[in-house]
PDB file of C-alpha atoms in Angstrom:
ATOM      1  CA  UNK H  83    -248.009  49.581  53.604  1.00 78.00           C
ATOM      2  CA  UNK H  84    -247.081  47.741  50.733  1.00 82.00           C
ATOM      3  CA  UNK H  85    -249.910  49.473  48.940  1.00 86.00           C
ATOM      4  CA  UNK H  86    -248.445  52.605  49.611  1.00 86.00           C
ATOM      5  CA  UNK H  87    -244.977  51.841  48.701  1.00 84.00           C
ATOM      6  CA  UNK H  88    -246.375  50.196  45.310  1.00 86.00           C
ATOM      7  CA  UNK H  89    -247.847  53.825  44.868  1.00 88.00           C
ATOM      8  CA  UNK H  90    -244.550  55.204  45.584  1.00 87.00           C
ATOM      9  CA  UNK H  91    -242.115  52.858  43.302  1.00 87.00           C
ATOM     10  CA  UNK H  92    -245.329  54.082  40.316  1.00 89.00           C
ATOM     11  CA  UNK H  93    -244.574  57.625  41.041  1.00 88.00           C
ATOM     12  CA  UNK H  94    -240.657  57.383  41.340  1.00 87.00           C
ATOM     13  CA  UNK H  95    -240.717  55.521  37.821  1.00 89.00           C
ATOM     14  CA  UNK H  96    -243.051  58.392  36.415  1.00 89.00           C
ATOM     15  CA  UNK H  97    -240.933  61.132  38.054  1.00 86.00           C
ATOM     16  CA  UNK H  98    -237.810  60.085  36.748  1.00 85.00           C
ATOM     17  CA  UNK H  99    -239.479  58.921  32.966  1.00 88.00           C
ATOM     18  CA  UNK H 100    -240.399  62.215  32.729  1.00 86.00           C
ATOM     19  CA  UNK H 101    -237.030  63.795  31.787  1.00 82.00           C
ATOM     20  CA  UNK H 102    -234.747  61.199  31.321  1.00 84.00           C
ATOM     21  CA  UNK H 103    -235.447  59.484  28.264  1.00 85.00           C
ATOM     22  CA  UNK H 104    -235.454  63.063  26.418  1.00 84.00           C
ATOM     23  CA  UNK H 105    -232.173  63.651  28.198  1.00 83.00           C
ATOM     24  CA  UNK H 106    -230.388  60.572  26.851  1.00 86.00           C
ATOM     25  CA  UNK H 107    -231.882  61.419  23.591  1.00 86.00           C
ATOM     26  CA  UNK H 108    -229.687  64.575  23.819  1.00 84.00           C
ATOM     27  CA  UNK H 109    -226.555  63.534  24.689  1.00 84.00           C
ATOM     28  CA  UNK H 110    -226.986  60.458  22.034  1.00 89.00           C
ATOM     29  CA  UNK H 111    -227.847  62.502  19.239  1.00 87.00           C
ATOM     30  CA  UNK H 112    -226.647  66.222  20.415  1.00 82.00           C
ATOM     31  CA  UNK H 113    -230.163  67.434  19.466  1.00 83.00           C
ATOM     32  CA  UNK H 114    -231.272  69.963  22.233  1.00 81.00           C
ATOM     33  CA  UNK H 115    -234.085  71.500  20.645  1.00 85.00           C
ATOM     34  CA  UNK H 116    -237.490  70.461  22.099  1.00 83.00           C
ATOM     35  CA  UNK H 117    -241.134  71.600  20.936  1.00 84.00           C
ATOM     36  CA  UNK H 118    -242.859  74.184  22.945  1.00 82.00           C
ATOM     37  CA  UNK H 119    -245.912  71.538  23.341  1.00 86.00           C
ATOM     38  CA  UNK H 120    -243.322  68.822  24.496  1.00 85.00           C
ATOM     39  CA  UNK H 121    -241.822  71.422  27.265  1.00 85.00           C
ATOM     40  CA  UNK H 122    -244.824  72.607  28.797  1.00 87.00           C
ATOM     41  CA  UNK H 123    -246.217  68.952  28.739  1.00 89.00           C
ATOM     42  CA  UNK H 124    -243.165  68.039  30.495  1.00 87.00           C
ATOM     43  CA  UNK H 125    -243.293  71.160  33.201  1.00 87.00           C
ATOM     44  CA  UNK H 126    -247.039  69.765  33.784  1.00 90.00           C
ATOM     45  CA  UNK H 127    -245.749  66.413  34.569  1.00 90.00           C
ATOM     46  CA  UNK H 128    -242.898  67.439  36.393  1.00 87.00           C
ATOM     47  CA  UNK H 129    -244.738  69.204  38.472  1.00 87.00           C
ATOM     48  CA  UNK H 130    -247.734  66.672  39.039  1.00 89.00           C
ATOM     49  CA  UNK H 131    -245.643  63.850  39.701  1.00 89.00           C
ATOM     50  CA  UNK H 132    -243.579  65.697  42.347  1.00 86.00           C
ATOM     51  CA  UNK H 133    -246.417  66.800  44.320  1.00 87.00           C
ATOM     52  CA  UNK H 134    -247.803  63.435  44.133  1.00 88.00           C
ATOM     53  CA  UNK H 135    -244.792  61.844  46.043  1.00 87.00           C
ATOM     54  CA  UNK H 136    -244.974  64.505  48.595  1.00 87.00           C
ATOM     55  CA  UNK H 137    -248.839  63.536  49.014  1.00 89.00           C
ATOM     56  CA  UNK H 138    -247.424  59.708  49.170  1.00 90.00           C
ATOM     57  CA  UNK H 139    -244.562  60.698  51.772  1.00 88.00           C
ATOM     58  CA  UNK H 140    -247.963  62.296  54.070  1.00 90.00           C
ATOM     59  CA  UNK H 141    -250.183  58.926  53.582  1.00 91.00           C
ATOM     60  CA  UNK H 142    -247.544  56.899  54.336  1.00 88.00           C
ATOM     61  CA  UNK H 143    -246.759  59.071  57.837  1.00 89.00           C
ATOM     62  CA  UNK H 144    -250.287  58.503  58.370  1.00 91.00           C
ATOM     63  CA  UNK H 145    -250.339  55.430  57.880  1.00 90.00           C
ATOM     64  CA  UNK H 146    -247.322  54.715  60.358  1.00 87.00           C
ATOM     65  CA  UNK H 147    -249.115  56.681  62.740  1.00 88.00           C
ATOM     66  CA  UNK H 148    -251.954  54.607  62.876  1.00 90.00           C
ATOM     67  CA  UNK H 149    -249.866  51.574  63.007  1.00 85.00           C
ATOM     68  CA  UNK H 150    -247.456  52.921  65.811  1.00 84.00           C
ATOM     69  CA  UNK H 151    -250.029  54.637  68.318  1.00 84.00           C
ATOM     70  CA  UNK H 152    -253.542  53.203  67.425  1.00 85.00           C
ATOM     71  CA  UNK H 153    -252.736  49.413  66.804  1.00 84.00           C
ATOM     72  CA  UNK H 154    -255.606  47.799  66.966  1.00 88.00           C
ATOM     73  CA  UNK H 155    -257.801  50.050  65.100  1.00 89.00           C
ATOM     74  CA  UNK H 156    -255.397  50.004  61.919  1.00 89.00           C
ATOM     75  CA  UNK H 157    -257.257  46.913  60.327  1.00 89.00           C
ATOM     76  CA  UNK H 158    -260.707  48.978  60.285  1.00 90.00           C
ATOM     77  CA  UNK H 159    -258.572  52.060  59.737  1.00 90.00           C
ATOM     78  CA  UNK H 160    -256.161  51.110  56.619  1.00 90.00           C
ATOM     79  CA  UNK H 161    -258.808  49.129  54.464  1.00 90.00           C
ATOM     80  CA  UNK H 162    -258.892  48.837  50.781  1.00 89.00           C
ATOM     81  CA  UNK H 163    -261.658  51.299  50.298  1.00 92.00           C
ATOM     82  CA  UNK H 164    -258.665  54.082  52.363  1.00 91.00           C
ATOM     83  CA  UNK H 165    -256.322  53.141  49.268  1.00 90.00           C
ATOM     84  CA  UNK H 166    -258.596  53.479  46.769  1.00 91.00           C
ATOM     85  CA  UNK H 167    -259.780  56.881  47.944  1.00 91.00           C
ATOM     86  CA  UNK H 168    -256.169  57.734  48.620  1.00 90.00           C
ATOM     87  CA  UNK H 169    -255.371  57.332  45.141  1.00 91.00           C
ATOM     88  CA  UNK H 170    -258.207  59.429  44.231  1.00 92.00           C
ATOM     89  CA  UNK H 171    -257.602  62.133  46.341  1.00 90.00           C
ATOM     90  CA  UNK H 172    -253.772  62.120  44.808  1.00 90.00           C
ATOM     91  CA  UNK H 173    -254.733  62.061  41.337  1.00 90.00           C
ATOM     92  CA  UNK H 174    -257.132  64.922  41.813  1.00 91.00           C
ATOM     93  CA  UNK H 175    -255.388  66.836  43.733  1.00 90.00           C
ATOM     94  CA  UNK H 176    -251.955  67.383  41.492  1.00 90.00           C
ATOM     95  CA  UNK H 177    -253.827  67.715  38.553  1.00 90.00           C
ATOM     96  CA  UNK H 178    -255.592  70.395  40.097  1.00 89.00           C
ATOM     97  CA  UNK H 179    -252.005  71.864  41.116  1.00 88.00           C
ATOM     98  CA  UNK H 180    -250.373  70.962  38.326  1.00 88.00           C
ATOM     99  CA  UNK H 181    -252.496  71.897  35.605  1.00 88.00           C
ATOM    100  CA  UNK H 182    -252.383  76.115  36.002  1.00 87.00           C
ATOM    101  CA  UNK H 183    -248.702  76.094  35.989  1.00 86.00           C
ATOM    102  CA  UNK H 184    -248.015  75.125  31.974  1.00 86.00           C
ATOM    103  CA  UNK H 185    -251.475  77.164  31.142  1.00 87.00           C
ATOM    104  CA  UNK H 186    -249.947  80.214  32.836  1.00 85.00           C
ATOM    105  CA  UNK H 187    -246.696  79.796  30.853  1.00 83.00           C
ATOM    106  CA  UNK H 188    -248.117  79.120  28.032  1.00 83.00           C
ATOM    107  CA  UNK H 189    -249.733  82.761  27.959  1.00 82.00           C
ATOM    108  CA  UNK H 190    -246.564  84.534  28.328  1.00 79.00           C
ATOM    109  CA  UNK H 191    -244.658  86.243  25.771  1.00 79.00           C
ATOM    110  CA  UNK H 192    -241.235  84.629  24.950  1.00 79.00           C
ATOM    111  CA  UNK H 193    -238.141  86.765  23.975  1.00 76.00           C
ATOM    112  CA  UNK H 194    -235.810  85.751  20.905  1.00 70.00           C
ATOM    113  CA  UNK H 195    -233.499  84.028  23.003  1.00 70.00           C
ATOM    114  CA  UNK H 196    -235.076  80.272  24.205  1.00 76.00           C
ATOM    115  CA  UNK H 197    -231.846  78.473  26.042  1.00 78.00           C
ATOM    116  CA  UNK H 198    -233.215  77.412  29.658  1.00 78.00           C
ATOM    117  CA  UNK H 199    -230.159  75.960  31.788  1.00 72.00           C
ATOM    118  CA  UNK H 200    -232.110  73.261  32.686  1.00 74.00           C
ATOM    119  CA  UNK H 201    -231.712  69.911  30.637  1.00 78.00           C
ATOM    120  CA  UNK H 202    -235.529  70.017  30.936  1.00 80.00           C
ATOM    121  CA  UNK H 203    -238.196  72.311  30.578  1.00 81.00           C
ATOM    122  CA  UNK H 204    -238.737  73.753  34.522  1.00 78.00           C
ATOM    123  CA  UNK H 205    -241.508  76.379  35.117  1.00 76.00           C
ATOM    124  CA  UNK H 206    -239.015  78.523  36.849  1.00 75.00           C
ATOM    125  CA  UNK H 207    -236.296  78.167  33.714  1.00 76.00           C
ATOM    126  CA  UNK H 208    -238.793  78.557  31.500  1.00 80.00           C
ATOM    127  CA  UNK H 209    -240.624  81.636  33.249  1.00 78.00           C
ATOM    128  CA  UNK H 210    -236.796  83.391  33.052  1.00 77.00           C
ATOM    129  CA  UNK H 211    -237.162  83.551  28.950  1.00 79.00           C
ATOM    130  CA  UNK H 212    -240.652  85.470  28.866  1.00 79.00           C
ATOM    131  CA  UNK H 213    -240.430  89.016  28.188  1.00 79.00           C
ATOM    132  CA  UNK H 214    -243.958  89.912  29.560  1.00 75.00           C
ATOM    133  CA  UNK H 215    -244.512  89.996  32.903  1.00 74.00           C
ATOM    134  CA  UNK H 216    -244.720  86.518  34.883  1.00 74.00           C
ATOM    135  CA  UNK H 217    -245.541  87.891  38.704  1.00 76.00           C
ATOM    136  CA  UNK H 218    -248.465  85.941  38.180  1.00 79.00           C
ATOM    137  CA  UNK H 219    -246.989  82.456  37.199  1.00 77.00           C
ATOM    138  CA  UNK H 220    -243.836  83.155  39.681  1.00 76.00           C
ATOM    139  CA  UNK H 221    -246.221  83.494  42.694  1.00 81.00           C
ATOM    140  CA  UNK H 222    -248.591  81.253  41.961  1.00 82.00           C
ATOM    141  CA  UNK H 223    -245.522  78.737  41.934  1.00 78.00           C
ATOM    142  CA  UNK H 224    -244.117  80.130  45.285  1.00 77.00           C
ATOM    143  CA  UNK H 225    -248.140  79.626  46.809  1.00 81.00           C
ATOM    144  CA  UNK H 226    -248.056  76.076  45.276  1.00 81.00           C
ATOM    145  CA  UNK H 227    -244.883  75.134  46.738  1.00 78.00           C
ATOM    146  CA  UNK H 228    -245.411  76.816  50.331  1.00 80.00           C
ATOM    147  CA  UNK H 229    -249.607  74.961  50.608  1.00 81.00           C
ATOM    148  CA  UNK H 230    -248.858  71.895  49.025  1.00 82.00           C
ATOM    149  CA  UNK H 231    -245.067  71.101  50.310  1.00 80.00           C
ATOM    150  CA  UNK H 232    -245.484  72.605  53.636  1.00 83.00           C
ATOM    151  CA  UNK H 233    -248.707  71.814  54.384  1.00 87.00           C
ATOM    152  CA  UNK H 234    -247.769  68.108  53.895  1.00 87.00           C
ATOM    153  CA  UNK H 235    -244.185  68.843  55.580  1.00 86.00           C
ATOM    154  CA  UNK H 236    -246.179  70.024  58.509  1.00 90.00           C
ATOM    155  CA  UNK H 237    -248.891  67.465  59.160  1.00 90.00           C
ATOM    156  CA  UNK H 238    -245.926  64.783  58.687  1.00 89.00           C
ATOM    157  CA  UNK H 239    -243.621  66.218  61.124  1.00 88.00           C
ATOM    158  CA  UNK H 240    -247.218  66.817  63.482  1.00 90.00           C
ATOM    159  CA  UNK H 241    -247.310  62.529  62.898  1.00 88.00           C
ATOM    160  CA  UNK H 242    -243.926  61.491  63.989  1.00 86.00           C
ATOM    161  CA  UNK H 243    -244.226  63.973  66.759  1.00 87.00           C
ATOM    162  CA  UNK H 244    -247.416  61.560  67.821  1.00 87.00           C
ATOM    163  CA  UNK H 245    -245.330  58.501  66.782  1.00 84.00           C
ATOM    164  CA  UNK H 246    -242.130  59.732  69.361  1.00 82.00           C
ATOM    165  CA  UNK H 247    -244.316  60.738  71.628  1.00 83.00           C
ATOM    166  CA  UNK H 248    -245.945  57.615  71.935  1.00 82.00           C
ATOM    167  CA  UNK H 249    -242.507  55.388  71.929  1.00 78.00           C
ATOM    168  CA  UNK H 250    -241.295  57.748  74.612  1.00 76.00           C
ATOM    169  CA  UNK H 251    -244.708  57.455  76.817  1.00 75.00           C
ATOM    170  CA  UNK H 252    -244.302  53.393  76.164  1.00 68.00           C
ATOM    171  CA  UNK H 253    -240.835  52.673  77.856  1.00 67.00           C
ATOM    172  CA  UNK H 254    -240.254  50.278  75.725  1.00 67.00           C
ATOM    173  CA  UNK H 255    -237.266  49.285  74.137  1.00 68.00           C
ATOM    174  CA  UNK H 256    -238.716  46.995  71.790  1.00 69.00           C
ATOM    175  CA  UNK H 257    -241.639  49.329  70.866  1.00 66.00           C
ATOM    176  CA  UNK H 258    -238.973  51.948  69.914  1.00 69.00           C
ATOM    177  CA  UNK H 259    -236.681  49.321  68.046  1.00 71.00           C
ATOM    178  CA  UNK H 260    -239.887  48.152  66.625  1.00 70.00           C
ATOM    179  CA  UNK H 261    -240.855  51.732  65.778  1.00 70.00           C
ATOM    180  CA  UNK H 262    -237.418  52.471  64.420  1.00 73.00           C
ATOM    181  CA  UNK H 263    -237.428  49.596  61.832  1.00 69.00           C
ATOM    182  CA  UNK H 264    -241.208  51.017  60.593  1.00 69.00           C
ATOM    183  CA  UNK H 265    -240.661  54.430  60.337  1.00 75.00           C
ATOM    184  CA  UNK H 266    -237.114  54.933  59.910  1.00 74.00           C
ATOM    185  CA  UNK H 267    -236.928  54.175  56.073  1.00 73.00           C
ATOM    186  CA  UNK H 268    -239.361  56.355  55.465  1.00 78.00           C
ATOM    187  CA  UNK H 269    -238.017  59.545  57.427  1.00 80.00           C
ATOM    188  CA  UNK H 270    -234.291  58.897  55.218  1.00 79.00           C
ATOM    189  CA  UNK H 271    -236.679  58.870  52.085  1.00 80.00           C
ATOM    190  CA  UNK H 272    -238.332  61.897  53.141  1.00 82.00           C
ATOM    191  CA  UNK H 273    -235.049  63.881  54.035  1.00 81.00           C
ATOM    192  CA  UNK H 274    -234.052  63.081  50.698  1.00 79.00           C
ATOM    193  CA  UNK H 275    -236.595  63.726  48.595  1.00 81.00           C
ATOM    194  CA  UNK H 276    -237.102  67.492  50.036  1.00 82.00           C
ATOM    195  CA  UNK H 277    -233.553  68.424  50.614  1.00 80.00           C
ATOM    196  CA  UNK H 278    -233.111  67.326  46.373  1.00 76.00           C
ATOM    197  CA  UNK H 279    -235.935  69.964  46.291  1.00 77.00           C
ATOM    198  CA  UNK H 280    -234.276  72.543  48.510  1.00 74.00           C
ATOM    199  CA  UNK H 281    -231.144  72.532  46.610  1.00 73.00           C
ATOM    200  CA  UNK H 282    -233.061  72.570  42.963  1.00 71.00           C
ATOM    201  CA  UNK H 283    -234.674  75.800  44.022  1.00 70.00           C
ATOM    202  CA  UNK H 284    -231.745  77.274  46.144  1.00 68.00           C
ATOM    203  CA  UNK H 285    -229.751  76.416  42.594  1.00 66.00           C
ATOM    204  CA  UNK H 286    -232.261  78.250  40.285  1.00 64.00           C
ATOM    205  CA  UNK H 287    -232.494  80.974  42.345  1.00 61.00           C
ATOM    206  CA  UNK H 288    -228.542  81.917  42.772  1.00 56.00           C
ATOM    207  CA  UNK H 289    -227.963  80.155  39.305  1.00 54.00           C
ATOM    208  CA  UNK H 290    -225.798  83.474  38.676  1.00 58.00           C
ATOM    209  CA  UNK H 291    -223.188  82.479  40.928  1.00 64.00           C
ATOM    210  CA  UNK H 292    -223.233  78.721  40.064  1.00 67.00           C
ATOM    211  CA  UNK H 293    -221.218  77.707  37.116  1.00 71.00           C
ATOM    212  CA  UNK H 294    -224.012  75.816  34.613  1.00 70.00           C
ATOM    213  CA  UNK H 295    -222.776  72.467  34.592  1.00 73.00           C
ATOM    214  CA  UNK H 296    -223.151  72.404  38.553  1.00 72.00           C
ATOM    215  CA  UNK H 297    -226.616  73.740  38.216  1.00 69.00           C
ATOM    216  CA  UNK H 298    -227.621  71.083  35.736  1.00 74.00           C
ATOM    217  CA  UNK H 299    -226.271  68.430  37.820  1.00 77.00           C
ATOM    218  CA  UNK H 300    -228.262  69.867  41.049  1.00 72.00           C
ATOM    219  CA  UNK H 301    -231.806  70.115  38.950  1.00 72.00           C
ATOM    220  CA  UNK H 302    -231.226  66.087  37.816  1.00 77.00           C
ATOM    221  CA  UNK H 303    -231.441  65.481  41.858  1.00 75.00           C
ATOM    222  CA  UNK H 304    -234.596  65.546  42.130  1.00 73.00           C
ATOM    223  CA  UNK H 305    -235.642  63.661  39.424  1.00 77.00           C
ATOM    224  CA  UNK H 306    -233.060  60.557  39.434  1.00 80.00           C
ATOM    225  CA  UNK H 307    -231.435  60.677  42.691  1.00 78.00           C
ATOM    226  CA  UNK H 308    -234.460  59.948  45.436  1.00 78.00           C
ATOM    227  CA  UNK H 309    -236.310  57.273  42.959  1.00 81.00           C
ATOM    228  CA  UNK H 310    -233.274  55.767  43.130  1.00 81.00           C
ATOM    229  CA  UNK H 311    -232.200  55.531  46.066  1.00 79.00           C
ATOM    230  CA  UNK H 312    -236.136  54.577  47.546  1.00 79.00           C
ATOM    231  CA  UNK H 313    -236.049  50.980  46.551  1.00 79.00           C
ATOM    232  CA  UNK H 314    -232.139  50.506  47.985  1.00 77.00           C
ATOM    233  CA  UNK H 315    -233.173  51.983  51.758  1.00 76.00           C
ATOM    234  CA  UNK H 316    -236.574  49.616  51.836  1.00 75.00           C
ATOM    235  CA  UNK H 317    -235.205  47.068  50.752  1.00 72.00           C
ATOM    236  CA  UNK H 318    -232.214  47.093  53.187  1.00 71.00           C
ATOM    237  CA  UNK H 319    -234.752  48.598  56.236  1.00 68.00           C
ATOM    238  CA  UNK H 320    -237.685  47.076  55.706  1.00 70.00           C
ATOM    239  CA  UNK H 321    -237.151  43.133  56.758  1.00 72.00           C
ATOM    240  CA  UNK H 322    -240.132  41.947  54.940  1.00 74.00           C
ATOM    241  CA  UNK H 323    -238.779  43.215  51.434  1.00 75.00           C
ATOM    242  CA  UNK H 324    -235.086  42.376  52.880  1.00 75.00           C
ATOM    243  CA  UNK H 325    -236.189  38.825  53.381  1.00 78.00           C
ATOM    244  CA  UNK H 326    -238.423  38.107  50.289  1.00 80.00           C
ATOM    245  CA  UNK H 327    -235.574  39.396  48.058  1.00 79.00           C
ATOM    246  CA  UNK H 328    -233.224  36.985  49.947  1.00 80.00           C
ATOM    247  CA  UNK H 329    -235.740  34.016  48.880  1.00 82.00           C
ATOM    248  CA  UNK H 330    -235.993  35.132  45.526  1.00 81.00           C
ATOM    249  CA  UNK H 331    -231.932  35.141  45.088  1.00 78.00           C
ATOM    250  CA  UNK H 332    -231.855  32.048  46.969  1.00 78.00           C
ATOM    251  CA  UNK H 333    -233.855  30.170  44.378  1.00 76.00           C
ATOM    252  CA  UNK H 334    -231.868  31.433  41.480  1.00 71.00           C
ATOM    253  CA  UNK H 335    -229.529  29.159  40.197  1.00 68.00           C
ATOM    254  CA  UNK H 336    -225.931  30.453  38.623  1.00 64.00           C
ATOM    255  CA  UNK H 337    -224.132  28.007  36.252  1.00 62.00           C
ATOM    256  CA  UNK H 338    -220.585  28.535  35.391  1.00 59.00           C
TER     257      UNK H 338
END
């Protein structure tokens, strides 16, 4: 579990780093321009790290399923070799998923107006600037969202449905309490992640009905809110992490 938490922390840092430094520079200097190469690179990493978080949530759901439904087999299933294969799978899948999007976008013809409503380069906002037919790019983005995000969500729901069934069949309060402590933080983080993605997509589709400042703020929720709250949620709800933090703070000496 701690390997996967470390992977999630790295992915959170990478996702927030894609947009935050450029946004801070724009606020500090007032220069809101970005080169085309930097824009398409930012688009690629935004998609890749977002898909990476979804992949990690799926693997963590499987980890919780094995831990609760097959606890005796856990050490033989969730091994270091398994974690290494998971890392390789996440990298290969998400690079393969994210790479075609900027390649399709860079081949579009763009009009004289090149002002996006986002404060970072996001594929849907960049595509709207195109004067040529962007149907293939839009269809690919929608298919990837449905196939990758939809399959991850479906498998996560199946995993937790089996966990719930196992806990109900056990009819043990201690088992239910332990399962809640183990899965509660994961479920909260998953909900935050997918809700912010849904909010971003809806705000982008309904941009004409939403004031521009509100749209910009909503677009940042996915990049900043989830990475900021993930450590807090896991730190509060995971007993081992909470006790480790208390031990570290207990050793600190504060002088007046």
